[in-house]
Coordinates of C-alpha atoms in Angstrom, one line a residue:
X99 CA 2.6 -5.4 -19.6
X100 CA 3.2 -4.3 -16.0
X101 CA 2.9 -1.0 -14.3
X102 CA 5.7 0.5 -12.2
X103 CA 4.7 3.2 -9.7
X104 CA 7.4 5.5 -8.3
X105 CA 6.7 7.1 -4.9
X106 CA 8.6 9.6 -2.8
X107 CA 9.0 13.2 -1.7
X108 CA 10.7 15.7 -4.0
X109 CA 14.4 15.5 -4.6
X110 CA 14.5 11.8 -3.6
X111 CA 15.9 10.6 -6.9
X112 CA 12.7 9.2 -8.4
X113 CA 13.4 10.6 -11.9
X114 CA 16.9 9.2 -12.1
X115 CA 15.7 5.8 -10.8
X116 CA 12.9 5.8 -13.4
X117 CA 15.3 6.6 -16.2
X118 CA 17.6 3.8 -14.9
X119 CA 14.8 1.3 -14.9
X120 CA 13.6 2.5 -18.3
X121 CA 17.0 2.0 -19.8
X122 CA 17.4 -1.5 -18.3
X123 CA 14.0 -2.7 -19.6
X124 CA 14.5 -1.1 -23.0
X125 CA 17.8 -2.9 -23.3
X126 CA 15.8 -6.1 -22.8
X127 CA 13.8 -5.2 -25.9
X128 CA 10.7 -4.1 -24.1
X129 CA 8.6 -1.1 -25.0
X130 CA 8.6 1.3 -22.1
X131 CA 6.4 4.4 -21.6
X132 CA 7.3 6.9 -18.9
X133 CA 4.5 9.1 -17.6
X134 CA 5.5 12.1 -15.4
X135 CA 4.2 15.5 -14.4
X136 CA 6.0 17.2 -17.2
X137 CA 4.4 14.9 -19.8
X138 CA 1.0 15.9 -18.5
X139 CA 1.5 19.6 -17.7
X140 CA 3.9 20.3 -20.6
X141 CA 6.5 21.5 -18.0
X142 CA 7.2 20.7 -14.4
X143 CA 5.5 23.1 -12.0
X144 CA 6.0 22.6 -8.3
X145 CA 3.3 25.1 -7.5
X146 CA 0.6 22.7 -8.6
X147 CA 1.1 20.8 -5.3
X148 CA 0.2 23.9 -3.4
X149 CA -3.2 24.2 -5.0
X150 CA -5.6 21.4 -4.2
X151 CA -7.8 22.0 -7.3
X152 CA -4.9 21.9 -9.7
X153 CA -3.3 18.9 -7.9
X154 CA -6.6 17.0 -8.2
X155 CA -6.7 17.7 -11.9
X156 CA -3.0 16.6 -12.2
X157 CA -3.8 13.3 -10.5
X158 CA -6.7 12.7 -12.9
X159 CA -4.5 13.5 -15.9
X160 CA -1.8 11.1 -14.7
X161 CA -4.4 8.4 -14.1
X162 CA -5.8 8.9 -17.6
X163 CA -2.4 8.9 -19.2
X164 CA -1.5 5.6 -17.4
X165 CA -4.8 4.1 -18.4
X166 CA -4.4 4.9 -22.1
X167 CA -0.9 3.3 -22.2
X168 CA -1.6 0.3 -19.9
X169 CA -1.8 -2.9 -21.8
X170 CA -0.5 -6.4 -21.9
X171 CA 2.3 -5.5 -24.3
X172 CA 4.1 -2.4 -23.0
X173 CA 5.6 -1.4 -19.6
X174 CA 4.3 1.8 -18.1
X175 CA 6.4 3.7 -15.5
X176 CA 4.7 6.5 -13.5
X177 CA 7.2 9.0 -12.2
X178 CA 5.5 11.3 -9.8
X179 CA 5.1 11.9 -6.0
X180 CA 2.1 9.5 -5.7
X181 CA 2.1 10.2 -2.0
X182 CA -1.7 9.6 -1.5
X183 CA -2.5 5.9 -0.8
X184 CA -6.0 6.4 -2.3
X185 CA -4.4 7.4 -5.6
X186 CA -2.1 4.4 -5.4
X187 CA -5.2 2.2 -4.9
X188 CA -6.7 3.6 -8.0
X189 CA -3.6 2.7 -10.0
X190 CA -3.8 -0.8 -8.5
X191 CA -7.4 -1.1 -9.7
X192 CA -6.2 0.0 -13.2
X193 CA -3.6 -2.7 -13.3
X194 CA -6.1 -5.3 -12.0
X195 CA -8.7 -4.3 -14.6
X196 CA -6.0 -4.7 -17.3
X197 CA -4.9 -8.0 -15.8
X198 CA -1.3 -7.0 -15.6
X199 CA 1.1 -7.0 -12.6
X200 CA 2.4 -3.9 -10.9
X201 CA 5.1 -3.0 -8.3
X202 CA 5.9 0.1 -6.2
X203 CA 9.3 1.7 -6.0
X204 CA 9.7 4.0 -2.9
X205 CA 12.5 6.4 -3.1
X206 CA 13.8 8.0 0.2
X207 CA 16.4 10.6 0.8
X208 CA 19.3 9.5 3.0
X209 CA 18.3 10.3 6.6
X210 CA 14.6 10.7 5.7
X211 CA 13.4 7.1 6.2
X212 CA 10.9 7.1 9.0
X213 CA 7.3 6.2 9.7
X214 CA 6.3 9.8 8.9
X215 CA 8.5 11.3 6.3
X216 CA 10.2 14.5 7.4
X217 CA 12.0 17.2 5.6
X218 CA 15.4 16.3 6.8
X219 CA 17.8 19.2 7.6
X220 CA 15.3 22.0 7.0
X221 CA 15.7 23.6 10.4
X222 CA 19.4 23.2 10.3
X223 CA 19.7 25.0 7.0
X224 CA 17.5 27.8 8.3
X225 CA 19.7 28.3 11.3
X226 CA 22.8 28.5 9.1
X227 CA 21.1 31.3 7.1
X228 CA 22.3 29.8 3.8
X229 CA 20.4 28.6 0.8
X230 CA 21.2 25.1 -0.4
X231 CA 19.9 24.2 -3.9
X232 CA 20.5 21.6 -6.5
X233 CA 20.7 23.9 -9.5
X234 CA 22.7 27.1 -10.2
X235 CA 21.0 30.4 -10.0
X236 CA 21.7 33.8 -11.5
X237 CA 23.8 36.0 -9.3
X238 CA 24.1 39.7 -9.0
X239 CA 25.9 41.5 -11.7
X240 CA 24.9 39.1 -14.4
X241 CA 27.4 36.4 -13.3
X242 CA 25.8 33.0 -13.0
X243 CA 26.9 30.6 -10.3
X244 CA 28.5 27.6 -11.9
X245 CA 27.0 24.2 -11.2
X246 CA 29.7 22.5 -9.1
X247 CA 31.0 25.6 -7.3
X248 CA 28.8 25.0 -4.3
X249 CA 25.3 25.8 -3.3
X250 CA 25.9 29.2 -1.8
X251 CA 28.6 31.8 -2.0
X252 CA 30.4 34.0 0.4
X253 CA 29.1 37.6 0.6
X254 CA 31.2 40.3 -1.0
X255 CA 32.4 43.1 1.3
X256 CA 32.3 46.3 -0.7
X257 CA 32.7 48.8 2.1
X258 CA 35.4 48.8 4.9
X259 CA 34.3 51.9 6.6
X260 CA 33.7 50.1 9.9
X261 CA 32.7 46.9 11.5
X262 CA 29.2 48.0 12.0
X263 CA 28.7 48.9 8.4
X264 CA 30.4 45.6 7.2
X265 CA 28.2 43.5 9.5
X266 CA 25.1 45.3 8.2
X267 CA 26.1 44.7 4.6
X268 CA 26.8 41.0 5.3
X269 CA 23.4 40.5 7.0
X270 CA 21.6 42.3 4.2
X271 CA 23.2 40.3 1.5
X272 CA 22.6 37.0 3.3
X273 CA 18.9 37.9 3.6
X274 CA 18.8 38.7 -0.1
X275 CA 20.6 35.4 -0.9
X276 CA 18.2 33.5 1.2
X277 CA 15.1 34.9 -0.4
X278 CA 16.4 34.6 -3.9
X279 CA 15.8 30.8 -4.1
X280 CA 14.0 28.4 -1.7
X281 CA 15.9 26.3 0.7
X282 CA 16.5 22.7 -0.2
X283 CA 15.6 20.4 2.7
X284 CA 18.8 18.5 2.8
X285 CA 22.4 18.9 1.6
X286 CA 22.8 17.6 -1.9
X287 CA 25.4 15.1 -2.8
X288 CA 27.2 15.4 -6.2
X289 CA 25.2 12.4 -7.5
X290 CA 21.9 14.0 -6.6
X291 CA 23.1 17.2 -8.2
X292 CA 23.9 15.4 -11.4
X293 CA 20.7 13.4 -11.5
X294 CA 18.3 16.2 -10.6
X295 CA 16.1 17.1 -13.6
X296 CA 15.9 20.9 -14.3
X297 CA 12.5 22.3 -13.7
X298 CA 11.0 25.0 -15.9
X299 CA 8.6 26.0 -13.1
X300 CA 9.3 27.2 -9.6
X301 CA 11.3 25.4 -6.9
X302 CA 9.5 23.6 -4.2
X303 CA 9.4 26.2 -1.4
X304 CA 10.3 25.2 2.1
X305 CA 6.7 25.6 3.2
X306 CA 5.5 23.3 0.3
X307 CA 8.1 20.7 1.2
X308 CA 6.9 20.7 4.8
X309 CA 3.3 20.5 3.7
X310 CA 4.1 17.5 1.4
X311 CA 6.0 15.8 4.1
X312 CA 3.1 16.1 6.5
X313 CA 0.6 15.0 3.9
X314 CA 2.8 12.1 2.7
X315 CA 1.2 8.6 3.2
X316 CA 4.2 6.2 3.2
X317 CA 3.7 2.9 1.4
X318 CA 3.0 -0.2 3.5
X319 CA 3.8 -3.6 2.1
X320 CA 0.9 -5.0 4.1
X321 CA -1.5 -3.3 1.7
X322 CA -2.2 -5.2 -1.4
X323 CA -2.0 -2.0 -3.5
X324 CA 1.5 -1.3 -2.2
X325 CA 3.2 -4.6 -2.9
X326 CA 5.5 -5.8 -4.1
X327 CA 7.4 -2.8 -2.5
X328 CA 11.0 -1.9 -3.2
X329 CA 12.5 0.8 -0.9
X330 CA 15.6 2.6 -2.1
X331 CA 17.5 4.9 0.2
X332 CA 19.6 7.4 -1.6
X333 CA 21.3 7.0 -4.9
X334 CA 24.2 4.8 -3.7
X335 CA 21.9 1.8 -3.2
X336 CA 21.8 -0.2 -6.5
X337 CA 18.4 -0.7 -8.2
X338 CA 17.2 -4.3 -7.6
X339 CA 16.7 -5.0 -11.3
X340 CA 16.5 -8.8 -10.9
X341 CA 13.8 -8.5 -8.2
X342 CA 11.8 -5.9 -10.1
X343 CA 11.9 -8.1 -13.3
X344 CA 10.7 -11.1 -11.3
X345 CA 7.8 -9.0 -9.8
X346 CA 6.8 -7.6 -13.2
X347 CA 7.2 -10.6 -15.5
X348 CA 6.9 -13.7 -13.3
X349 CA 4.2 -12.8 -10.8
X350 CA 0.5 -13.2 -11.6
X351 CA -1.7 -10.2 -12.1
X352 CA -4.1 -9.2 -9.3
X353 CA -7.3 -11.2 -9.7
X354 CA -10.2 -9.1 -11.0
X355 CA -13.4 -8.6 -9.0
X356 CA -16.2 -10.9 -10.0
X357 CA -18.6 -7.9 -10.2
X358 CA -16.5 -6.3 -13.0
X359 CA -16.4 -9.4 -15.2
X360 CA -18.7 -10.2 -18.1
X361 CA -21.0 -13.1 -17.6
X362 CA -20.3 -16.1 -19.7
X363 CA -22.4 -16.6 -22.7
X364 CA -25.5 -18.8 -22.3
X365 CA -28.4 -19.8 -24.5
X366 CA -31.5 -17.8 -24.4
X367 CA -33.5 -20.8 -23.1
X368 CA -31.1 -21.5 -20.2
X369 CA -33.3 -19.8 -17.6
X370 CA -36.5 -21.4 -19.0
X371 CA -34.9 -24.9 -18.8
X372 CA -33.6 -24.2 -15.3
X373 CA -37.1 -23.2 -14.1
X374 CA -38.7 -26.2 -15.8
X375 CA -36.2 -28.8 -14.4
X376 CA -36.3 -27.5 -10.8
X377 CA -40.2 -27.5 -11.0
X378 CA -40.2 -31.1 -12.1
X379 CA -37.9 -32.1 -9.3
X380 CA -40.1 -30.4 -6.7
X381 CA -43.3 -31.9 -8.1
X382 CA -41.7 -35.4 -8.1
X383 CA -40.4 -34.9 -4.5
X384 CA -43.9 -33.8 -3.2
X385 CA -45.4 -36.8 -4.9
X386 CA -42.8 -39.3 -3.7
X387 CA -42.9 -38.3 0.0
X388 CA -46.6 -39.1 0.3
X389 CA -45.8 -42.8 0.5
X390 CA -42.3 -42.6 2.0
X391 CA -41.1 -43.2 5.5
X392 CA -38.1 -41.6 7.2
X393 CA -34.9 -43.4 5.9
X394 CA -36.2 -44.1 2.4
X395 CA -34.1 -43.2 -0.7
X396 CA -36.3 -41.2 -3.1
X397 CA -35.8 -41.5 -6.8
X398 CA -36.9 -38.3 -8.6
X399 CA -37.6 -37.8 -12.3
X400 CA -34.6 -36.6 -14.4
X401 CA -32.1 -37.4 -11.7
X402 CA -29.6 -40.3 -11.4
X403 CA -29.0 -39.7 -7.7
X404 CA -31.2 -40.3 -4.7
X405 CA -32.5 -38.1 -1.9
X406 CA -32.7 -39.6 1.6
X407 CA -36.1 -38.8 3.1
X408 CA -36.0 -37.7 6.8
X409 CA -39.1 -35.7 7.4
X410 CA -42.1 -34.3 5.5
X411 CA -41.3 -31.2 3.5
X412 CA -43.7 -28.3 2.8
X413 CA -44.0 -26.6 -0.6
X414 CA -43.1 -23.2 0.9
X415 CA -39.8 -24.6 2.3
X416 CA -39.0 -26.3 -1.0
X417 CA -39.9 -23.2 -3.0
X418 CA -37.6 -21.0 -0.9
X419 CA -34.7 -23.4 -1.6
X420 CA -35.6 -23.5 -5.3
X421 CA -35.4 -19.7 -5.5
X422 CA -32.0 -19.7 -3.8
X423 CA -30.7 -22.3 -6.2
X424 CA -32.0 -20.4 -9.3
X425 CA -30.4 -17.1 -8.0
X426 CA -27.0 -18.8 -7.6
X427 CA -27.2 -20.6 -11.0
X428 CA -28.1 -17.4 -12.8
X429 CA -24.8 -15.9 -11.6
X430 CA -22.9 -18.7 -13.2
X431 CA -24.8 -19.7 -16.4
X432 CA -23.2 -22.5 -18.4
X433 CA -24.8 -24.6 -21.1
X434 CA -22.5 -27.5 -20.2
X435 CA -24.3 -27.8 -16.9
X436 CA -27.8 -28.3 -18.5
X437 CA -27.7 -32.2 -18.4
X438 CA -26.6 -32.1 -14.7
X439 CA -29.0 -29.4 -13.5
X440 CA -31.5 -31.9 -12.0
X441 CA -28.7 -33.7 -10.1
X442 CA -27.2 -30.4 -9.0
X443 CA -30.5 -29.2 -7.6
X444 CA -31.0 -32.5 -5.8
X445 CA -27.5 -32.2 -4.2
X446 CA -28.4 -28.6 -3.1
X447 CA -31.6 -29.8 -1.5
X448 CA -29.8 -32.6 0.3
X449 CA -27.2 -30.3 1.7
X450 CA -29.7 -27.7 2.7
X451 CA -32.1 -30.0 4.4
X452 CA -29.6 -32.0 6.4

């Protein structure tokens, strides 16, 4: 069954879209496997994308997990960043080898759709000196911040001795608040806040988000490994289920490369018969042209067709054409062609000589 690859920067709603698609396909009675970072690592860890060695190992593990589950019977959904086009090409090759269709779903944060994805709102949030996050965090005094109360809180003024002291306390507490949790690159809407999946590892730091945005290689529908491509901006845009179903279950699978396909079965005497038949045709041609004049139609042994004689032919020229014909025929052996080998060789000679 097909492969669905989700692609996008962190906090773009990929996990919610993947779960929405999984539920829709499961409701149709299909078996759906979801492969994500947590399934491979055991727990989501944003720090893995800051270490090239660990990230490379993660991509290899994701690829292996997809390959194990990919078949003609089940649907596989890969929910990860998948921001490297070379990795997406590897996934395309997996689907092609399994002879199953695939599609790409590109999730974009509102305001972040551009040729080079950018971390929208990062500088603006820094200038405000506030921390915007999608999950509650533990506050001072053991009082947690409730999830819906807002992304940041007002500083508490505990000393009213003077304006200078108050401003110093405010600045100090804002700095502590800002360093307690990384900034989120864009203001979260309630829908994003509800759909975000809690992570057992660290947040994506602002520096890591900027690095991922710079390294991100956006999908291009002109590339065969990036199509069919569905781009979803934000969570308000509905998931195109009808189009995705058509791409997965009505499209043909990518054609496999000829070099990766097994050769058709042929009898052990196929090459011997091929060599013998072509040799007989050449011997008959060399003998027939001794008494022929240009324009004659030559009848050769083992053939039902004729060869028009235009000029004397040397054995070296005919042997070269014979080797070419044998090399091509060995790539496509078929016992059904044995009775027609002599006529096929005669047609090849006729096309090559004229």
